[in-house]
Amino acid sequence: MEALVTEANEVRSFINRDIHEAANKLLKLTNEYSSDLQLKKRALKVNWDLTRIEEENQSSDHLQNEIQDILNNILGKLETQPDDITDYRTRFEATRQFFIQHSHDKEKVFCGKGLSYQYGENDFALQPYDIDLYLGEITAVVGENSSGKSTLIKIIAGEHLAKSGELHYPLFTQSNGKHIDWRDVKENIAYIPQTLQPWAGKVKDYLHFSLAIKGIKGKQNVDEVEYIIHRLNLSEFQDKACHELSGGACMRVELARALIWKPKLLILDEPLANLDINAQAIFLRDLEQLASSHKNPVSVLITSQHLFEMENISHRTIFLKKNTTESASIGEVTYNGLTQDFGKNRQCNTFELSCKNSAEELRAVLLRHQINDFSNHGHYYLIKSGLNIDARALIKILSEANMEVSYFRDTSESTRTLFENI
Amino acid sequence: MNKLFRLLAFLTPRFLTRIDGWLVTRHPLLWSSRFVHVVFYTLTTLLIFELLIYFIPLVPTIVFVPLYISYISLVFGCVGLGIWLHSQSQYNIWRSFGKSTSSFPYRYTLTCIASLVLFIACACLPCWNAANRAYDYIFNEDIYRVVAASSERIDRFSPLNQLKALPSKKEVDNAQFTSRNRIARMEEESDKLKDKLSDQNLLAEERQQSIGRVRNLERLSTELTVALRREEPRFWILYKQFFTANISDKEANLARTDNVPILVNGHRYIEYETADYNYYESAYYYRDEYGNFLQYRDFINWVILENIAKRLFSSEFTSLVDVCHGKIELKKNEPQRFFRTLTDLTSAPWLFNLSETSALDSEFVIILVQIVFASILALTLAATLSSFFGIKAFFINLIFVILSTTALIVMFAVIDQTSRHMGDDEIGLLAFGLVFFFAFIALLTLYRARKKRVIHGFLWLLSSVTLPLAFIFSLLLLLSGLFNIDPHETGGLMFTTVALLLCAMWYLPSQMRLLYRIYALPR
């Protein structure tokens, strides 16, 4: 109860400052604390209306009122509940908070040791690697093309059989690492491949069916489907068939299908490929919320070429690099750890920069400040500097030199540096 | 295909959509099987066509019109089955990895079997009924009058058992057995008979009476022959009616099966029958005691009709059916017969006489198709096993191919044999139909799934379908021989149905569980 009130106050505090954040937090709050589908749908509608209003440059005053109203409704419903239910909820909340505070170690969903894979005797081989996945965390798999990202996640999804190593799914099945009941595993994980399989019938029926075969039937089934349709903004597609949808819409339907039954492990292979920039942002935000949900935390394993977006949302990052020799090509895990820890022991700072001035002008400015590692990457320049020159200092240097900077990114703590062997 | 589905969606009644909406949230399995749609569309089609066939008046000139109309239901049934299979490949229940209950495989098996039965009923029943109605009409209205009129007159005739045995085929010139020659020969025989009668110093009255009767019978037999030869389908119908009408005893029924030795006037003929793929041109043929082949038409012309004509003089004659079957010597249907047939097939002495009859050509083609089909399946099986167990050695694959080809040929021989054993066009054909049906599913799986998972699916289909079939038909064949159960009778049909259902209910669910596991296996 206290947590709810605190979170509600937090939402209220954001209403006037940042309505987007308020709407976002409201959505999370309704998900966590309310069982009323209508309230959830209203919170979703606020989010979608905000996107629309922004595009059309309209006023968002009525949405502020709507957020207030939803909050009042949630709190009001709690207050009007009988004492025993309120007591129960209070005790439940206290217990939940206790567990959240005292569970220092997150629950492990998957543990793999020495996993490797080989396609053919002289074909691509993925070198042995270790990997752990935890509930409530997003693990991003990034790297070069053909470095084995999809292969890596397919091994975890049970699509490929690892050539060596041990796999454990402690939440789903008891195994000795070698002999796994894949049926049990696959019943508990949601895997969305890069190439989607077409389905028959309408989107809504497909979602109902997917949920029903997972054992959620009747009214709950109807409510959950209605909610996910609103959440992923699939209302306009709900009566359409697979062949009538675009690639992005199909991916969203697949996501809805994967998320609807709240799996413990969600594996996504290049889900952003078919989404536009707005849809990407919404999708990543949703993913973050779903993973960190108190009620149903999910472990997310995701591959993508959208490096920076992945680094923004992921707790852990796995970077894969491809080494080609005369006889074969090998995929190696070159980084596997917390995203925030990457680059802590770096030797230099790196920046991506694009400006309207010529390369010579830029080089001259940089050389004046002893920055001589400078390379042209087509649309942008890659700059390496000593640790004494950080992003703020570099921007200052450039602005003092009246350089017209059109793009700037500090990649010092990004796995982006691994692409360049920095 | 999308347009077709859209059209179907448009044609779907509202109540079905409502039921669908209810099922999808509560009974996903039933919903995904599209069973409600199957029931609605098949029963509606069946009802419409049955009513149509029943109410169309039969006129001699257009006696087969209801049959032609009923073919539309056959098309509907087949197209419906195709659409249903397509939908089943799309709602891949295995790929979804749902929370399955223990009763799930049983329910799924029952739904699939029920859907299959409905489609088969929708496709076949109207055709079956229309064909029967047409044949009944022709027999009752057209042929029976000739036959009955002849029989009545024949019944009043006294016995004359002095006829010579028919010459064997080797001694027979084909031209001799045209109907004109035959009538001439009959007249000649009548003259001889007259002489014989006179030689025996019979009373003049009796002699005159006998001669009169003989002439009368000659005329009748000529009429009968002309009537029989008037039109090809009718000829066949008459033949069919001779062999099937009023058959109540087992022996008579067995006369229709394969390899039954038939004694006609002391000459031994062996009847062969290819599976009845084509209703009108069933490939019957006979081998005489000299090893010569006769097409069934020749056999009927040279042997049976001659015999009928001669039996017309006989007092033993009571009905035409008896004429045909009266002297047929039947052997008990022993289980060993299958092995004998198999030996015949594998040694295939008839392969060298292919040019003799067209019936053999079709038989040869059927066997060839079976061998090719078996080889393809065997290759798939070999590839499956090698990929499943990681065996790559070529010679092991080769052994698999040889062994499984042999096994499958034996299996097909069993099915084919059962097909002949069971009669014209029922369960035996259904057995083949089932094999091809599941092969079709396998192809669909092949189309839908990918790489090794396809082969795993194929393995499942192969084992889940062919093994029970082989088991059931082997058992049926052995039991029918040992206990003299005729699969064509109601008891036999019931036994077959129960055996099929029991086997399906016992075997398929376990295979489904296996498939569940197989689908989950990493590649």
Short mmCIF file of N, CA and C in Angstrom, two decimals, chain B residues 273-275 277-278 281-285 295 350 354 357-370:
data_model
loop_
_atom_site.label_atom_id
_atom_site.label_comp_id
_atom_site.label_asym_id
_atom_site.label_seq_id
_atom_site.Cartn_x
_atom_site.Cartn_y
_atom_site.Cartn_z
N GLU B 273 -7.45 -60.50 -59.78
CA GLU B 273 -8.13 -59.20 -59.80
C GLU B 273 -7.17 -58.12 -59.33
N THR B 274 -7.03 -57.11 -60.13
CA THR B 274 -6.26 -55.97 -59.65
C THR B 274 -7.19 -55.16 -58.76
N ALA B 275 -6.60 -54.29 -57.96
CA ALA B 275 -7.43 -53.47 -57.08
C ALA B 275 -8.39 -52.66 -57.93
N TYR B 277 -9.48 -49.80 -58.86
CA TYR B 277 -9.27 -48.36 -58.85
C TYR B 277 -10.31 -47.66 -59.71
N ASN B 278 -10.63 -48.33 -60.79
CA ASN B 278 -11.58 -47.72 -61.69
C ASN B 278 -12.86 -48.53 -61.67
N GLU B 281 -13.86 -50.13 -65.13
CA GLU B 281 -12.94 -50.98 -65.87
C GLU B 281 -12.06 -51.78 -64.92
N SER B 282 -12.69 -52.45 -64.05
CA SER B 282 -11.94 -53.26 -63.10
C SER B 282 -11.16 -54.33 -63.86
N ALA B 283 -9.91 -54.45 -63.51
CA ALA B 283 -9.05 -55.32 -64.31
C ALA B 283 -9.07 -56.75 -63.78
N TYR B 284 -10.06 -57.50 -64.17
CA TYR B 284 -10.09 -58.92 -63.85
C TYR B 284 -9.39 -59.68 -64.98
N TYR B 285 -8.69 -60.65 -64.60
CA TYR B 285 -8.18 -61.52 -65.65
C TYR B 285 -8.03 -62.93 -65.08
N GLN B 295 -8.44 -62.13 -70.58
CA GLN B 295 -9.04 -60.97 -69.93
C GLN B 295 -10.42 -61.37 -69.45
N TRP B 350 4.54 -63.61 -64.97
CA TRP B 350 3.67 -62.90 -65.91
C TRP B 350 4.31 -61.66 -66.50
N LEU B 354 3.59 -59.56 -70.72
CA LEU B 354 2.88 -58.29 -70.55
C LEU B 354 2.05 -57.89 -71.74
N THR B 357 -2.20 -59.02 -72.35
CA THR B 357 -3.46 -58.34 -71.98
C THR B 357 -3.16 -56.97 -71.40
N SER B 358 -4.13 -56.09 -71.58
CA SER B 358 -3.97 -54.75 -71.04
C SER B 358 -4.09 -54.77 -69.53
N ALA B 359 -4.83 -55.75 -69.02
CA ALA B 359 -5.01 -55.85 -67.57
C ALA B 359 -3.68 -56.03 -66.88
N LEU B 360 -2.81 -56.80 -67.52
CA LEU B 360 -1.50 -57.02 -66.92
C LEU B 360 -0.69 -55.74 -66.88
N ASP B 361 -0.87 -54.93 -67.92
CA ASP B 361 -0.16 -53.65 -67.94
C ASP B 361 -0.50 -52.85 -66.71
N SER B 362 -1.80 -52.78 -66.41
CA SER B 362 -2.20 -51.96 -65.28
C SER B 362 -1.68 -52.55 -63.98
N GLU B 363 -1.70 -53.90 -63.92
CA GLU B 363 -1.18 -54.57 -62.73
C GLU B 363 0.30 -54.25 -62.57
N PHE B 364 0.99 -54.31 -63.69
CA PHE B 364 2.43 -54.05 -63.67
C PHE B 364 2.70 -52.62 -63.21
N VAL B 365 1.90 -51.69 -63.73
CA VAL B 365 2.08 -50.28 -63.37
C VAL B 365 1.85 -50.10 -61.88
N ILE B 366 0.83 -50.77 -61.37
CA ILE B 366 0.50 -50.63 -59.95
C ILE B 366 1.66 -51.12 -59.09
N ILE B 367 2.16 -52.28 -59.45
CA ILE B 367 3.27 -52.85 -58.69
C ILE B 367 4.49 -51.93 -58.79
N LEU B 368 4.69 -51.41 -60.00
CA LEU B 368 5.84 -50.53 -60.22
C LEU B 368 5.71 -49.28 -59.36
N VAL B 369 4.52 -48.72 -59.36
CA VAL B 369 4.28 -47.52 -58.55
C VAL B 369 4.52 -47.82 -57.07
N GLN B 370 4.04 -49.00 -56.65
CA GLN B 370 4.24 -49.38 -55.24
C GLN B 370 5.72 -49.49 -54.90
#
